[in-house]
N, CA, C and O of each residue as an XYZ file, in Angstrom:
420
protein
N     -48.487    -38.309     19.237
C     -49.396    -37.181     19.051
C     -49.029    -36.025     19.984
O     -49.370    -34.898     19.625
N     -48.376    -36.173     21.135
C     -48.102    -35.462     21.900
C     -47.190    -34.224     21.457
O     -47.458    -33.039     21.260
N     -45.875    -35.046     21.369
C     -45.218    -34.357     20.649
C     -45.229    -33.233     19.057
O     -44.538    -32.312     18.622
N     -46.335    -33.931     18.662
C     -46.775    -33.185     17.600
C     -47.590    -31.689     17.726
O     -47.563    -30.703     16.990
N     -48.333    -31.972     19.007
C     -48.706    -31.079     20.501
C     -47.986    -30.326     20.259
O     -48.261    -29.440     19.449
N     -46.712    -30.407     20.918
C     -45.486    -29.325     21.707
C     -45.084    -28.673     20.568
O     -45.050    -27.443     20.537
N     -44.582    -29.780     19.036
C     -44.040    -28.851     17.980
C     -45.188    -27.656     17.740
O     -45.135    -26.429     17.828
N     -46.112    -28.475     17.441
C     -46.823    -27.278     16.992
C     -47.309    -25.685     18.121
O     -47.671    -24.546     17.825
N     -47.129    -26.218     19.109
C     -47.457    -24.850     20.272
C     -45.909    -24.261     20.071
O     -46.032    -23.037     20.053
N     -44.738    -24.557     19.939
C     -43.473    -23.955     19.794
C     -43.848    -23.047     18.817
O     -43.944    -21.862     19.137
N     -44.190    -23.567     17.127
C     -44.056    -23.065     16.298
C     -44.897    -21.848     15.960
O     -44.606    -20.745     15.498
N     -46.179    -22.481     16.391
C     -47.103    -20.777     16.378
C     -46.889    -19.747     17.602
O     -47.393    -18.625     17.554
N     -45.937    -20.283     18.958
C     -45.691    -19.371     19.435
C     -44.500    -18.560     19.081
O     -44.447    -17.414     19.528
N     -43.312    -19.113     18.162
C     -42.434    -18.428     17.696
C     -43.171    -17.599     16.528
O     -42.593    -16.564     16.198
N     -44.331    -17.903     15.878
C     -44.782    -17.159     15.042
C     -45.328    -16.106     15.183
O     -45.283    -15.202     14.349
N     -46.182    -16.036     16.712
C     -46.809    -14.737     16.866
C     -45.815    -13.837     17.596
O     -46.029    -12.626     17.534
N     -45.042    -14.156     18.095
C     -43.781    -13.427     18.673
C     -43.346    -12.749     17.152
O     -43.137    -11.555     16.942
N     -43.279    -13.778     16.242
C     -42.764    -12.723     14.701
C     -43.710    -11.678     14.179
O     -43.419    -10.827     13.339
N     -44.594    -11.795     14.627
C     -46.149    -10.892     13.635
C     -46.022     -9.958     14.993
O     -45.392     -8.905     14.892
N     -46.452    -10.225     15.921
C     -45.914     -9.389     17.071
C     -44.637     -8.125     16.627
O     -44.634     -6.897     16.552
N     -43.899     -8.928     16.464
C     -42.416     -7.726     16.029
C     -42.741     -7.019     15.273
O     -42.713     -5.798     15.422
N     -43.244     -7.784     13.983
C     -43.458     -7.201     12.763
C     -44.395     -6.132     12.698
O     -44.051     -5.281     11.878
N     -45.644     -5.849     13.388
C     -46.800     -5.118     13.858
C     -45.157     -3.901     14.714
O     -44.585     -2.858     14.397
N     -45.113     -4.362     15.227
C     -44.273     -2.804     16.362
C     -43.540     -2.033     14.955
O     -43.720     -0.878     14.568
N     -42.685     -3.072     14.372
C     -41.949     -2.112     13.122
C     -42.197     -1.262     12.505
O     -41.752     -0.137     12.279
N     -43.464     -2.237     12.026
C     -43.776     -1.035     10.976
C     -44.638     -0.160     12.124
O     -44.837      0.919     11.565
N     -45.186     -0.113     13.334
C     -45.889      0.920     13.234
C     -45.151      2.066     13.934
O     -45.592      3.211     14.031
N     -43.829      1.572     14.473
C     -42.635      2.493     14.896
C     -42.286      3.243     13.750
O     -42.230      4.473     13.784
N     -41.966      2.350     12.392
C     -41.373      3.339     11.405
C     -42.700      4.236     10.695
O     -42.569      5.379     10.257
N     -43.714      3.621     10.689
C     -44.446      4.790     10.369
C     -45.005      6.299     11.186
O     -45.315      7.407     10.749
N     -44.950      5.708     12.565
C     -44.613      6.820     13.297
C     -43.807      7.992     13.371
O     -44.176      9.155     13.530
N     -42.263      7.375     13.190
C     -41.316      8.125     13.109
C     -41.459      9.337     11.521
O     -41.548     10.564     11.474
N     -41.422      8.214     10.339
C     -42.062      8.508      8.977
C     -42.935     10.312      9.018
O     -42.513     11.434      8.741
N     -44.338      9.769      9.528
C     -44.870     10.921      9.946
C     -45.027     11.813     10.925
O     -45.934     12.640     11.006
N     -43.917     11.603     11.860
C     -43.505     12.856     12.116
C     -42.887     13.551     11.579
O     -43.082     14.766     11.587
N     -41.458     12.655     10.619
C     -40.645     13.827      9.813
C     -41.346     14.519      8.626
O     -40.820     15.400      7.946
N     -42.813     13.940      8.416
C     -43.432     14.551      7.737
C     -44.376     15.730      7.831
O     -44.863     16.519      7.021
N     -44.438     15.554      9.041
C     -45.358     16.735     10.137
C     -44.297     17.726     10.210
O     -44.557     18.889     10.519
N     -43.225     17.374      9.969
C     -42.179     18.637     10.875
C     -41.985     19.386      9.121
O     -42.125     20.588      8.899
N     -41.810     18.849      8.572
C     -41.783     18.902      7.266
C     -42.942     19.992      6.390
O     -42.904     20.896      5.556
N     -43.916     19.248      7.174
C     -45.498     20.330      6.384
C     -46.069     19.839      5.335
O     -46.883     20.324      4.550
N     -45.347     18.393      5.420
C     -46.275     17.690      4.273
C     -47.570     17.547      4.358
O     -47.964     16.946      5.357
N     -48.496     17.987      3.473
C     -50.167     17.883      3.071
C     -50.863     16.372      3.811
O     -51.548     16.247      4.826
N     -50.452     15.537      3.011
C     -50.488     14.370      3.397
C     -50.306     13.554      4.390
O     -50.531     12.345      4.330
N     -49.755     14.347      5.678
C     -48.710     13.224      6.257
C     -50.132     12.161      6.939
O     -50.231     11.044      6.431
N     -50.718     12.381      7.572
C     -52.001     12.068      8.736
C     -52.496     10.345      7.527
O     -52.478      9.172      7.901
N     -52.845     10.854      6.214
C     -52.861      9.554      5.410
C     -51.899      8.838      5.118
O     -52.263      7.750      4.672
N     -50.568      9.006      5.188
C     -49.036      8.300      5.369
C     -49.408      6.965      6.806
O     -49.648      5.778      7.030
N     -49.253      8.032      7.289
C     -49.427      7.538      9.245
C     -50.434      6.929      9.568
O     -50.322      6.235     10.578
N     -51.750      6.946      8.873
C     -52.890      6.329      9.175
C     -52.642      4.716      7.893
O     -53.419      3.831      8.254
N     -52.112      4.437      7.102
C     -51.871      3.699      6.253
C     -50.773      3.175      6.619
O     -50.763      2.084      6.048
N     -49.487      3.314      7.444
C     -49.307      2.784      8.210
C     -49.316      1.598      9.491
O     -48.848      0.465      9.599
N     -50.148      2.550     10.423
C     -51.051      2.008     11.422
C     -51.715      0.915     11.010
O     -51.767      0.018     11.851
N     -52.391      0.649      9.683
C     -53.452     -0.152      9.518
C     -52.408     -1.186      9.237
O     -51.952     -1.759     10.227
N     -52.028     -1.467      8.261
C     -50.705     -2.249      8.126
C     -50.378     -3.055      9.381
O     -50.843     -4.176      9.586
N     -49.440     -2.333     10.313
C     -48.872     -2.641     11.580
C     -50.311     -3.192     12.593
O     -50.131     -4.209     13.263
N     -51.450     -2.616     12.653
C     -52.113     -3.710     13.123
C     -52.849     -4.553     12.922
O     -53.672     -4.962     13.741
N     -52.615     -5.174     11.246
C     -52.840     -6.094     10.494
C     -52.210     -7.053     10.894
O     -52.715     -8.140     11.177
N     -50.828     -6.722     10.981
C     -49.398     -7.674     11.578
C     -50.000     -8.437     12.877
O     -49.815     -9.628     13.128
N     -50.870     -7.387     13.770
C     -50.833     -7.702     15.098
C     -52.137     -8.445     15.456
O     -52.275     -9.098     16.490
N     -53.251     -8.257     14.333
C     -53.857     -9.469     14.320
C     -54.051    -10.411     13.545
O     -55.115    -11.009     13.389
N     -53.230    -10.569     13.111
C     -52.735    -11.908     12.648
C     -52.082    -12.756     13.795
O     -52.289    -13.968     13.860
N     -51.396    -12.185     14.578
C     -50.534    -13.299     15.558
C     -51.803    -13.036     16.817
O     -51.302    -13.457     17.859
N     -53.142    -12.542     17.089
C     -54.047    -12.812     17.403
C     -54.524    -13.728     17.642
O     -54.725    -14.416     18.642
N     -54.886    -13.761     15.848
C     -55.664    -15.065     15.017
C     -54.721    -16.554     15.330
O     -55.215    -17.653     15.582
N     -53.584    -16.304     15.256
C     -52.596    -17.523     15.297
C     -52.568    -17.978     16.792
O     -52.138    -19.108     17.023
N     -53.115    -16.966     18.122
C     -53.171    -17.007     19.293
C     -54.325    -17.950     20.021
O     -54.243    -18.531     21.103
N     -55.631    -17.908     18.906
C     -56.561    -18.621     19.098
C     -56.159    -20.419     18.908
O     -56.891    -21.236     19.466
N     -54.977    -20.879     18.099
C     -54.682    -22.160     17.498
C     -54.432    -22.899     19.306
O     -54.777    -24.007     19.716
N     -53.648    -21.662     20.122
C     -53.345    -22.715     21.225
C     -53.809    -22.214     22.547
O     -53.329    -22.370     23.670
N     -54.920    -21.538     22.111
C     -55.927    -21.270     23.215
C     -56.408    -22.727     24.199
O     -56.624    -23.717     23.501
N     -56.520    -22.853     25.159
C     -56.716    -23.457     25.864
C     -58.029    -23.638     26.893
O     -58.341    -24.812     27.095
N     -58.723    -22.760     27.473
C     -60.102    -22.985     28.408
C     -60.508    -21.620     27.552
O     -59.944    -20.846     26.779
N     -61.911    -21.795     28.189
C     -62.628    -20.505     28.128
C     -62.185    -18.878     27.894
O     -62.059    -18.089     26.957
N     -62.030    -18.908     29.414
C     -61.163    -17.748     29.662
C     -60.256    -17.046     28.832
O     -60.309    -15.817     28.876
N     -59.447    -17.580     28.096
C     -58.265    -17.157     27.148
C     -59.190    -16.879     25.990
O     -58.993    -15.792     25.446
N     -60.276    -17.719     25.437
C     -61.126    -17.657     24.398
C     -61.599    -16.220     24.559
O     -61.894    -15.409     23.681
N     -61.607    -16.068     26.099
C     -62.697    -14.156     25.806
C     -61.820    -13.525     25.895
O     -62.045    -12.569     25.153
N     -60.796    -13.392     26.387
C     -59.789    -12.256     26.194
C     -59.320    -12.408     24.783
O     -59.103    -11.317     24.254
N     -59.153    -13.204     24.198
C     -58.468    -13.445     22.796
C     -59.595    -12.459     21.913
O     -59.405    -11.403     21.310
N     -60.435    -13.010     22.047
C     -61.840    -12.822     20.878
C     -62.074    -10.923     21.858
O     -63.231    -10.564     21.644
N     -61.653    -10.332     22.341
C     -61.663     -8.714     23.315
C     -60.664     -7.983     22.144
O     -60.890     -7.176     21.243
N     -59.491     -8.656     22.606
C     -58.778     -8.583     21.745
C     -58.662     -7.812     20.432
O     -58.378     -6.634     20.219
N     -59.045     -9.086     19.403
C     -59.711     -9.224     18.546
C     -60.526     -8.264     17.923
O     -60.344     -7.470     17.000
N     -61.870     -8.652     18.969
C     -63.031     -7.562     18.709
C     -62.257     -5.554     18.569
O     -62.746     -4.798     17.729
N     -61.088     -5.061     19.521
C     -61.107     -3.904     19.699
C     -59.706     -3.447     18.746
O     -59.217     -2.318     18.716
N     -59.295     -4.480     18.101
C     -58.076     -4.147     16.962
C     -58.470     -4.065     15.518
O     -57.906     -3.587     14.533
N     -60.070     -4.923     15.769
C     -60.693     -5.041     14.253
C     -61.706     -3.440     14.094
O     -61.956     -2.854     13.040
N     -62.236     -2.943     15.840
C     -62.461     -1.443     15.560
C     -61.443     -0.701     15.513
O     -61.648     -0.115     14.450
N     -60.309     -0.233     15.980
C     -59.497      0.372     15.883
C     -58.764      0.496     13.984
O     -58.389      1.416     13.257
N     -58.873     -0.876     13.881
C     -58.589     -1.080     11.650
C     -59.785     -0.511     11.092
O     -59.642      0.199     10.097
N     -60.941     -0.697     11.555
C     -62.090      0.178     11.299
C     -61.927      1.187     10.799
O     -61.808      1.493      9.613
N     -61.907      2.111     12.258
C     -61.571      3.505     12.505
C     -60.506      4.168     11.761
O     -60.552      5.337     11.378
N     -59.274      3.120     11.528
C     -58.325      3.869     10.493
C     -58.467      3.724      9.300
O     -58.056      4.694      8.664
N     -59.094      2.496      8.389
C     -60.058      2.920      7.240
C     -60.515      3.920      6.827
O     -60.087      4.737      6.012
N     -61.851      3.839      7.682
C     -62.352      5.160      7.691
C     -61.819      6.523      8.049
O     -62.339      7.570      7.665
N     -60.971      6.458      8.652
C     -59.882      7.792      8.772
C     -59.276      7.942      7.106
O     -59.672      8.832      6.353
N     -58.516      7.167      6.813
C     -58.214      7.036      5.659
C     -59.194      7.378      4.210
O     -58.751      7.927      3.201
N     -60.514      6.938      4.392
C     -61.355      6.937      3.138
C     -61.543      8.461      3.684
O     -61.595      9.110      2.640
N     -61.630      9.073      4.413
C     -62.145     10.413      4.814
C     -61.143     11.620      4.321
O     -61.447     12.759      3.966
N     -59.701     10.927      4.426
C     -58.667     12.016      3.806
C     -58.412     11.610      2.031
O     -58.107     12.435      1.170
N     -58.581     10.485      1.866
C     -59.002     10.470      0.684
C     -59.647     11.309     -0.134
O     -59.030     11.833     -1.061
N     -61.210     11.611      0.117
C     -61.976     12.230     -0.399
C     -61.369     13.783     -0.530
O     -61.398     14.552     -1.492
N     -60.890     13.922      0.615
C     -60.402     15.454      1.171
C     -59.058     15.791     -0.265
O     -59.058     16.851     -0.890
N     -58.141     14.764     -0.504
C     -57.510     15.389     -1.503
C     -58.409     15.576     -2.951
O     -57.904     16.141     -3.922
């Protein structure tokens, strides 16, 4: 059982290290994205970049969520679930950023 332990703490920690990456990518390339779209004068760009963002920190809580599997005492439980709590307002906030430029076109 032990060992079944270790595989499995390897494997979800190589996993959130991947959702981890994957969260920076895309929200690097959508960054970059809308700036060349800002420089550009595209109408749109702010809903590009905000659709983006949400994406990329979708990525990043997910390997969150996968962070809770090998949580260990208390302590890690409240920073995890802080976490958590201020990435699920921040996806909020870009929703609603989003439904707001929506309407606007």
């Amino acid at each position: 059982m032990h060992i079944f332990e270790e595989i499995m703490t390897q494997v979800v920690g190589i996993s959130i290290l991947i959702l981890e990456l994957m969260g920076v990518i895309v929200i690097l390339a959508s960054a970059i994205r809308g700036f060349y779209q800002y420089a550009k004068r595209v109408p749109n760009m702010k809903l590009t970049l905000a659709k983006g963002l949400a994406v990329g920190l979708e990525f990043k809580m997910g390997s969150e969520i996968l962070r809770t599997v090998i949580v260990r005492d208390l302590s890690e439980i409240v920073v995890v679930a802080g976490v958590i709590g201020l990435r699920a307002a921040l996806n909020f906030l870009i929703h609603w950023e989003i439904h707001e430029e929506m309407e606007e076109l």
